[in-house]
Amino acid sequence: SCTKHEVCDEAFTLGKLSCEGKTKLVYDINSTTPGRCLIVSKDTITAGNGAKKNIMEGKAEMSTSTNASAMQILNDVGIKTSFIKVVNKNRTFAWKCHMIPIEWVIRRVATGSFIRRNVGVKEGYRFAPPKLETFFKDDENDDPQWGREVLEEAKLKCGDIEITSHLIDMMEKMSVTIFEVMEKAWQTKDVSLIDMKIEFGIRCDTNEVILADVIDNDSWRIWPSGDKRLMKDKQVYRNLKTITNNDMKNLKENYSWVSEQLGEVAESFRDQTKSTTVAIFMGSPKDMAHCNSIKASCSDLGVNCTLHVSSNGLGPVISGNTVLPVINCPPPSPQWCTADIWSSLRLPSGLGCATLLDPQAAALCSAQILAQRNPAVWARLRVKQMKNFLDLKQSNAELK
Ligand SMILES: Nc1ncnc2c1ncn2[C@@H]1O[C@H](COP(=O)(O)OP(=O)(O)OP(=O)(O)O)[C@@H](O)[C@H]1O
Ligand SMILES: [Mg+2]
């Protein structure tokens, strides 16, 4: 039975079992593309560090497809993840990583262990920006919370890479951005992402820090309509004292609902970028290069453009005849410093179009306008801002 993520087109042979956890097995693989591993999901559901454990038939498949949808959303908007593709219903190709043994927990709403650890903060308190906490993955000691100082001083080594304060800064920024993107994605289904756990790894072949492990229904709390009573995630299982057949059936329905809904979100994220349009009007075809550069910057943000040749004095005239936002972006000319941009800036009364001189700025501004209604564009913009931060940080680190 083929799922929509299924790709059955590649030959490979299974190598050695590289590790086995409570919910997954990771195998080395021999194939023409090096650097990858095979993640095999299990039907196991666990809580309390394995203290409670059950088999939930179909969980492996639902986890695989939920993870594929989450990772597709993130990959599409420019987050680097370990996800490559689904091989069959419970198997996924991923970039093999040296895993960083930290759980990065990002919270929008205080609940669960946070309110137990922070007496005085009421359940429902909203963190803005999202609150980040880190826990060292150490089952024997119940995954102790590590403050930033502890994490820095631990000087963890993953492969040949030491986890420096520079890398921690990067992962902190990525964690919050990843949360914000998934939060935005779930909003399209009127589902509140309350909190989420992720892990990072160092890609074995490139040494890049990427989002790794999986994101599935065990990774977060999600409350439809922001209503805790409607929760659909693993918390439902954690809350069960004894587990009846009916409980198991209900749980399975939740997992299946989540997998289905997120699949739809992932698809609609792709469709949204196809349907969003910026119309670029130029005064004459000699402005083509300038307009193409606006178009290229729009494409980077998942915004399609149509190009049109029309007459001069365009911006103000269009603006006066539509309620759509209009941005003038006059092509550079030698007269700029003296007079030329005044025809865009000095508008007749009753008009309200904006003027931006740089093509990329015009593209960004239009994407920001579209992002108010378009979550996929919103996510790309947010990731672009994250990348600006990471690039600057990287340049600074290299300079040092
Ligand atoms: N892309 C990857 N490359 C290498 N290892 C990976 C990758 N993705 C996940 N793993 C590792 O696979 C192992 C099995 O995952 P699983 O989640 O089942 O473990 P677990 O029992 O939850 O234990 P843990 O507490 O370490 O997550 C984990 O150690 C995880 O870090
Ligand atoms: Mg795990």
XYZ file of C-alpha atoms and ligand atoms in Angstrom:
432
model
C 0.000 0.000 0.000
C 1.546 3.250 -1.164
C 1.219 6.345 1.002
C 1.451 9.727 -0.675
C 4.995 10.188 0.622
C 6.077 6.859 -0.772
C 8.939 6.651 -3.196
C 9.807 3.135 -4.258
C 12.388 4.035 -6.870
C 15.761 3.432 -5.326
C 17.996 0.430 -4.853
C 19.944 0.089 -1.636
C 21.054 -2.594 0.773
C 20.760 -2.457 4.513
C 24.017 -2.012 6.434
C 24.564 -2.498 10.139
C 22.126 -1.398 12.839
C 23.648 1.836 14.025
C 21.372 2.389 17.029
C 18.053 1.381 18.477
C 15.892 3.484 20.762
C 12.416 3.199 22.209
C 10.613 4.270 19.032
C 13.102 3.902 16.167
C 15.929 1.892 14.693
C 18.670 3.548 12.671
C 20.489 1.500 10.006
C 23.471 2.291 7.864
C 22.745 1.823 4.182
C 24.845 0.993 1.159
C 23.799 2.934 -1.915
C 25.194 5.268 -4.546
C 24.523 8.355 -2.403
C 26.729 8.293 0.702
C 26.028 9.969 4.045
C 22.524 8.658 4.543
C 20.863 6.312 7.018
C 17.546 4.502 7.205
C 15.209 5.302 10.073
C 12.732 2.555 10.860
C 9.829 3.570 13.090
C 8.332 1.174 15.614
C 4.761 0.765 16.799
C 5.856 1.492 20.372
C 4.423 4.323 22.405
C 6.190 5.174 25.662
C 5.978 7.720 28.454
C 7.948 8.585 31.568
C 11.244 7.579 29.967
C 9.918 4.148 29.059
C 8.247 3.495 32.439
C 4.957 3.151 30.560
C 5.084 1.292 27.265
C 2.484 -0.004 24.810
C 2.231 -1.238 21.281
C -0.032 0.856 19.113
C -0.631 -0.828 15.818
C -0.034 1.589 12.934
C 1.945 4.096 15.008
C 5.136 3.564 12.973
C 3.319 4.445 9.782
C 1.560 7.464 11.270
C 4.772 8.713 12.852
C 6.610 8.336 9.548
C 4.009 10.299 7.657
C 3.607 12.988 10.337
C 7.379 13.447 10.385
C 7.507 13.575 6.594
C 4.886 16.329 6.522
C 6.546 18.359 9.287
C 9.965 18.049 7.681
C 8.578 18.854 4.234
C 7.082 22.080 5.575
C 10.395 23.000 7.177
C 12.554 21.965 4.209
C 10.304 23.901 1.814
C 10.719 27.135 3.741
C 14.509 26.758 3.973
C 15.289 24.981 7.265
C 18.005 22.369 6.939
C 16.779 19.034 8.274
C 17.965 15.422 8.253
C 14.833 14.307 6.385
C 15.388 13.135 2.805
C 12.398 11.049 1.816
C 10.031 8.323 2.855
C 11.071 4.908 1.533
C 7.926 3.021 2.490
C 5.273 3.233 5.138
C 7.538 3.090 8.205
C 10.946 3.792 6.711
C 12.659 7.071 5.984
C 15.956 8.052 4.427
C 17.732 10.695 6.500
C 21.141 12.317 6.559
C 23.181 10.405 9.084
C 24.146 12.601 12.032
C 26.262 12.701 15.118
C 23.335 13.473 17.374
C 23.708 16.297 19.890
C 22.359 14.787 23.138
C 20.161 17.756 24.024
C 16.387 18.096 23.897
C 15.450 21.628 22.854
C 12.026 22.402 24.260
C 10.224 25.461 22.945
C 7.060 26.664 24.633
C 4.360 29.153 23.693
C 2.058 28.339 26.594
C 3.074 27.287 30.104
C 1.822 23.835 31.036
C 3.091 20.420 32.155
C 6.568 20.215 33.668
C 7.096 23.963 33.266
C 4.397 24.883 35.756
C 5.538 22.147 38.116
C 9.088 23.517 38.045
C 8.051 27.170 38.139
C 5.486 27.390 40.881
C 3.719 30.729 40.648
C 3.411 30.656 36.875
C -0.143 29.686 36.052
C -1.022 27.215 33.353
C -1.871 29.151 30.207
C 0.782 31.863 30.653
C 1.834 32.936 27.142
C 5.510 33.240 26.331
C 6.290 35.930 23.762
C 8.829 35.277 22.345
C 8.584 31.509 22.834
C 10.455 30.159 25.854
C 13.384 27.841 25.190
C 14.621 25.220 27.643
C 17.324 22.588 27.215
C 17.522 19.129 28.735
C 20.474 16.768 28.623
C 19.431 13.403 27.176
C 20.326 11.087 30.016
C 17.649 8.480 30.707
C 19.318 7.286 33.915
C 19.036 10.745 35.433
C 15.641 11.547 33.911
C 16.956 14.048 31.359
C 18.103 16.853 33.690
C 17.407 20.442 32.682
C 20.593 22.213 31.670
C 20.900 25.960 31.820
C 22.873 27.752 29.144
C 25.949 27.867 31.387
C 25.883 24.119 31.983
C 25.529 23.458 28.277
C 28.473 25.737 27.446
C 30.690 24.312 30.183
C 29.915 20.715 29.189
C 31.839 21.321 25.926
C 30.019 18.344 24.383
C 31.793 16.691 21.473
C 29.773 15.273 18.582
C 31.935 13.587 16.000
C 34.890 15.957 15.676
C 32.787 18.998 16.477
C 32.698 20.703 19.864
C 29.422 22.319 20.882
C 30.650 25.867 21.459
C 28.661 28.891 22.597
C 28.590 29.951 18.943
C 26.849 26.714 17.936
C 24.497 26.982 20.902
C 23.482 30.492 19.764
C 22.738 29.078 16.314
C 20.653 26.196 17.652
C 18.737 28.505 19.989
C 17.800 30.723 17.080
C 16.906 27.744 14.881
C 14.803 26.177 17.651
C 12.590 29.215 18.055
C 12.243 29.695 14.290
C 11.337 26.026 13.782
C 8.718 26.359 16.512
C 7.293 29.520 14.935
C 7.028 27.880 11.517
C 5.260 24.806 12.911
C 3.008 27.034 14.999
C 2.068 28.981 11.876
C 1.464 25.732 9.995
C -0.892 24.376 12.674
C -2.736 27.701 12.869
C -4.087 27.023 9.385
C -6.077 24.179 10.990
C -7.046 26.264 14.021
C -4.734 24.100 16.122
C -2.515 25.732 18.775
C 1.025 24.476 19.060
C 1.561 24.714 22.806
C 5.107 23.392 23.037
C 7.498 21.182 21.129
C 10.707 19.149 21.534
C 13.380 18.924 18.879
C 16.909 17.586 18.517
C 19.840 18.655 16.389
C 22.625 16.642 14.833
C 25.872 17.268 13.028
C 25.588 15.886 9.516
C 28.304 13.231 9.243
C 29.198 14.120 5.633
C 29.184 17.947 5.800
C 29.519 18.776 9.523
C 26.519 21.111 9.263
C 24.262 21.564 12.279
C 20.802 20.479 11.169
C 17.437 19.664 12.662
C 17.544 15.889 13.129
C 15.688 13.033 14.779
C 11.969 13.303 13.986
C 9.022 15.583 14.593
C 5.904 13.538 15.159
C 2.861 13.475 17.427
C 5.128 12.515 20.359
C 7.115 15.736 19.923
C 4.577 18.378 20.923
C 1.395 19.414 22.601
C -1.308 20.495 20.184
C -4.679 21.819 21.296
C -7.376 22.282 18.639
C -8.950 25.748 19.032
C -6.454 26.356 21.860
C -8.626 24.148 24.090
C -6.641 21.820 26.335
C -9.591 19.439 26.630
C -9.300 18.729 22.895
C -5.614 17.740 22.980
C -4.532 15.305 20.241
C -0.910 14.519 21.109
C 0.954 12.000 23.259
C -0.138 13.806 26.425
C -3.420 11.909 26.102
C -1.414 8.693 26.575
C 0.691 10.115 29.426
C -2.519 11.021 31.264
C -3.965 7.495 31.116
C -3.731 5.548 34.384
C -4.904 2.233 32.963
C -5.295 1.601 29.269
C -8.460 0.015 27.953
C -9.018 -1.117 24.379
C -11.214 1.895 23.948
C -8.441 4.236 25.167
C -6.101 2.657 22.630
C -8.644 3.088 19.858
C -9.163 6.742 20.770
C -5.403 7.325 20.930
C -4.934 5.768 17.542
C -7.654 7.964 16.083
C -5.848 11.017 17.446
C -2.545 9.986 15.879
C -4.241 9.268 12.602
C -6.075 12.628 12.651
C -2.802 14.452 13.302
C -1.028 12.647 10.485
C -3.862 13.435 8.081
C -4.227 17.082 9.088
C -0.514 17.790 8.900
C -0.385 16.123 5.484
C -2.996 18.601 4.315
C -1.080 21.500 5.839
C 2.120 20.428 4.066
C 0.283 20.278 0.757
C -1.444 23.609 1.240
C 1.895 25.228 2.150
C 3.142 24.172 -1.279
C -0.017 25.350 -3.026
C 0.010 28.704 -1.287
C 3.328 29.674 -2.757
C 2.004 28.779 -6.198
C -1.074 30.970 -5.859
C 0.475 34.127 -4.422
C 1.180 36.712 -7.030
C 2.919 40.021 -7.345
C 2.225 41.853 -10.611
C 5.218 43.810 -11.836
C 4.434 46.626 -14.261
C 7.254 48.227 -16.195
C 7.194 51.414 -18.236
C 9.107 49.841 -21.107
C 10.858 46.560 -21.941
C 14.238 48.186 -21.305
C 13.455 47.897 -17.575
C 13.305 44.093 -17.907
C 16.579 43.360 -16.073
C 15.481 45.478 -13.122
C 12.067 43.785 -13.005
C 13.603 40.332 -13.308
C 15.698 41.039 -10.281
C 12.540 41.911 -8.299
C 11.051 38.687 -9.604
C 14.057 36.621 -8.521
C 13.897 38.008 -4.988
C 10.158 37.275 -4.889
C 10.769 33.666 -5.993
C 13.200 33.166 -3.099
C 10.320 34.003 -0.784
C 7.857 31.703 -2.534
C 6.049 34.538 -4.292
C 5.198 34.234 -7.976
C 5.370 37.231 -10.286
C 3.729 38.210 -13.516
C 5.465 40.775 -15.719
C 3.628 43.422 -17.709
C 4.713 46.267 -19.946
C 2.484 49.301 -19.618
C 2.894 53.071 -19.744
C 4.933 55.573 -17.687
C 3.847 57.067 -14.367
C 2.517 53.691 -13.444
C 2.634 53.377 -9.675
C 0.469 56.336 -8.675
C -2.051 55.657 -11.477
C -2.461 51.987 -10.496
C -2.646 52.918 -6.841
C -5.481 55.354 -7.532
C -7.500 52.627 -9.267
C -7.129 49.655 -6.939
C -7.266 48.850 -3.237
C -4.246 46.571 -3.573
C -1.006 47.838 -2.042
C 1.307 49.362 -4.667
C 5.063 49.692 -4.343
C 7.012 51.897 -6.728
C 10.455 50.580 -7.508
C 11.861 52.944 -10.125
C 14.777 51.507 -12.115
C 18.066 53.208 -11.279
C 18.930 56.111 -13.500
C 21.737 58.710 -13.525
C 19.200 61.407 -12.586
C 18.293 59.712 -9.281
C 20.241 62.073 -7.069
C 18.620 65.091 -8.635
C 15.057 64.587 -9.726
C 13.962 61.188 -10.953
C 12.593 59.540 -7.809
C 10.419 62.569 -7.031
C 7.869 61.350 -9.568
C 7.403 58.303 -7.322
C 7.719 60.043 -3.978
C 5.747 63.246 -4.470
C 2.240 61.911 -4.969
C -0.872 63.815 -5.925
C -3.276 64.013 -2.975
C -5.511 60.992 -2.435
C -2.799 58.456 -3.338
C -0.865 56.205 -0.983
C 1.662 54.040 -2.802
C 5.058 53.308 -1.286
C 8.478 53.679 -2.902
C 11.459 51.397 -2.457
C 14.614 51.826 -4.508
C 16.178 48.411 -4.096
C 14.592 45.489 -6.010
C 15.171 43.082 -3.138
C 13.603 45.530 -0.696
C 10.557 45.853 -2.940
C 10.257 42.061 -3.056
C 10.617 41.776 0.731
C 8.032 44.447 1.347
C 5.504 42.804 -0.961
C 6.180 39.427 0.650
C 5.594 40.964 4.088
C 2.247 42.288 2.905
C 1.289 38.886 1.460
C 2.551 37.106 4.592
C -0.294 38.607 6.602
C -2.653 36.236 4.806
C -0.232 33.610 3.556
C 1.418 31.357 6.162
C 3.863 29.795 3.680
C 5.260 33.195 2.724
C 5.268 34.198 6.395
C 7.391 31.146 7.164
C 9.875 31.865 4.388
C 10.306 35.413 5.594
C 10.850 34.245 9.165
C 13.453 31.719 7.997
C 15.152 34.383 5.883
C 15.469 36.562 8.980
C 16.902 33.582 10.842
C 19.426 33.028 8.057
C 20.500 36.671 8.110
C 21.220 36.216 11.804
C 23.078 32.925 11.288
C 25.153 34.277 8.380
C 26.233 37.323 10.359
C 27.086 35.153 13.357
C 29.064 32.810 11.139
C 31.005 35.670 9.538
C 31.741 37.079 12.971
C 32.922 33.680 14.230
C 35.201 33.257 11.210
C 36.678 36.734 11.746
C 37.525 35.843 15.339
N 19.508 11.262 11.328
C 19.984 10.524 12.344
N 21.252 10.090 12.348
C 21.728 9.346 13.363
N 21.001 9.012 14.469
C 19.732 9.424 14.524
C 19.146 10.197 13.482
N 17.869 10.480 13.843
C 17.670 9.901 15.037
N 18.770 9.265 15.479
C 18.946 8.525 16.745
O 18.215 7.332 16.722
C 18.103 6.819 18.042
C 16.816 6.099 18.230
O 15.764 7.005 18.327
P 14.679 6.867 19.476
O 13.943 8.174 19.492
O 13.935 5.626 19.331
O 15.551 6.775 20.782
P 14.995 6.938 22.248
O 14.711 5.617 22.848
O 13.931 7.974 22.273
O 16.218 7.451 22.937
P 16.649 8.911 22.941
O 16.313 9.319 24.325
O 18.120 8.832 22.649
O 15.876 9.638 21.881
C 18.293 8.028 18.965
O 19.509 7.871 19.654
C 18.382 9.192 17.986
O 19.233 10.177 18.493
Mg 13.997 9.822 20.909
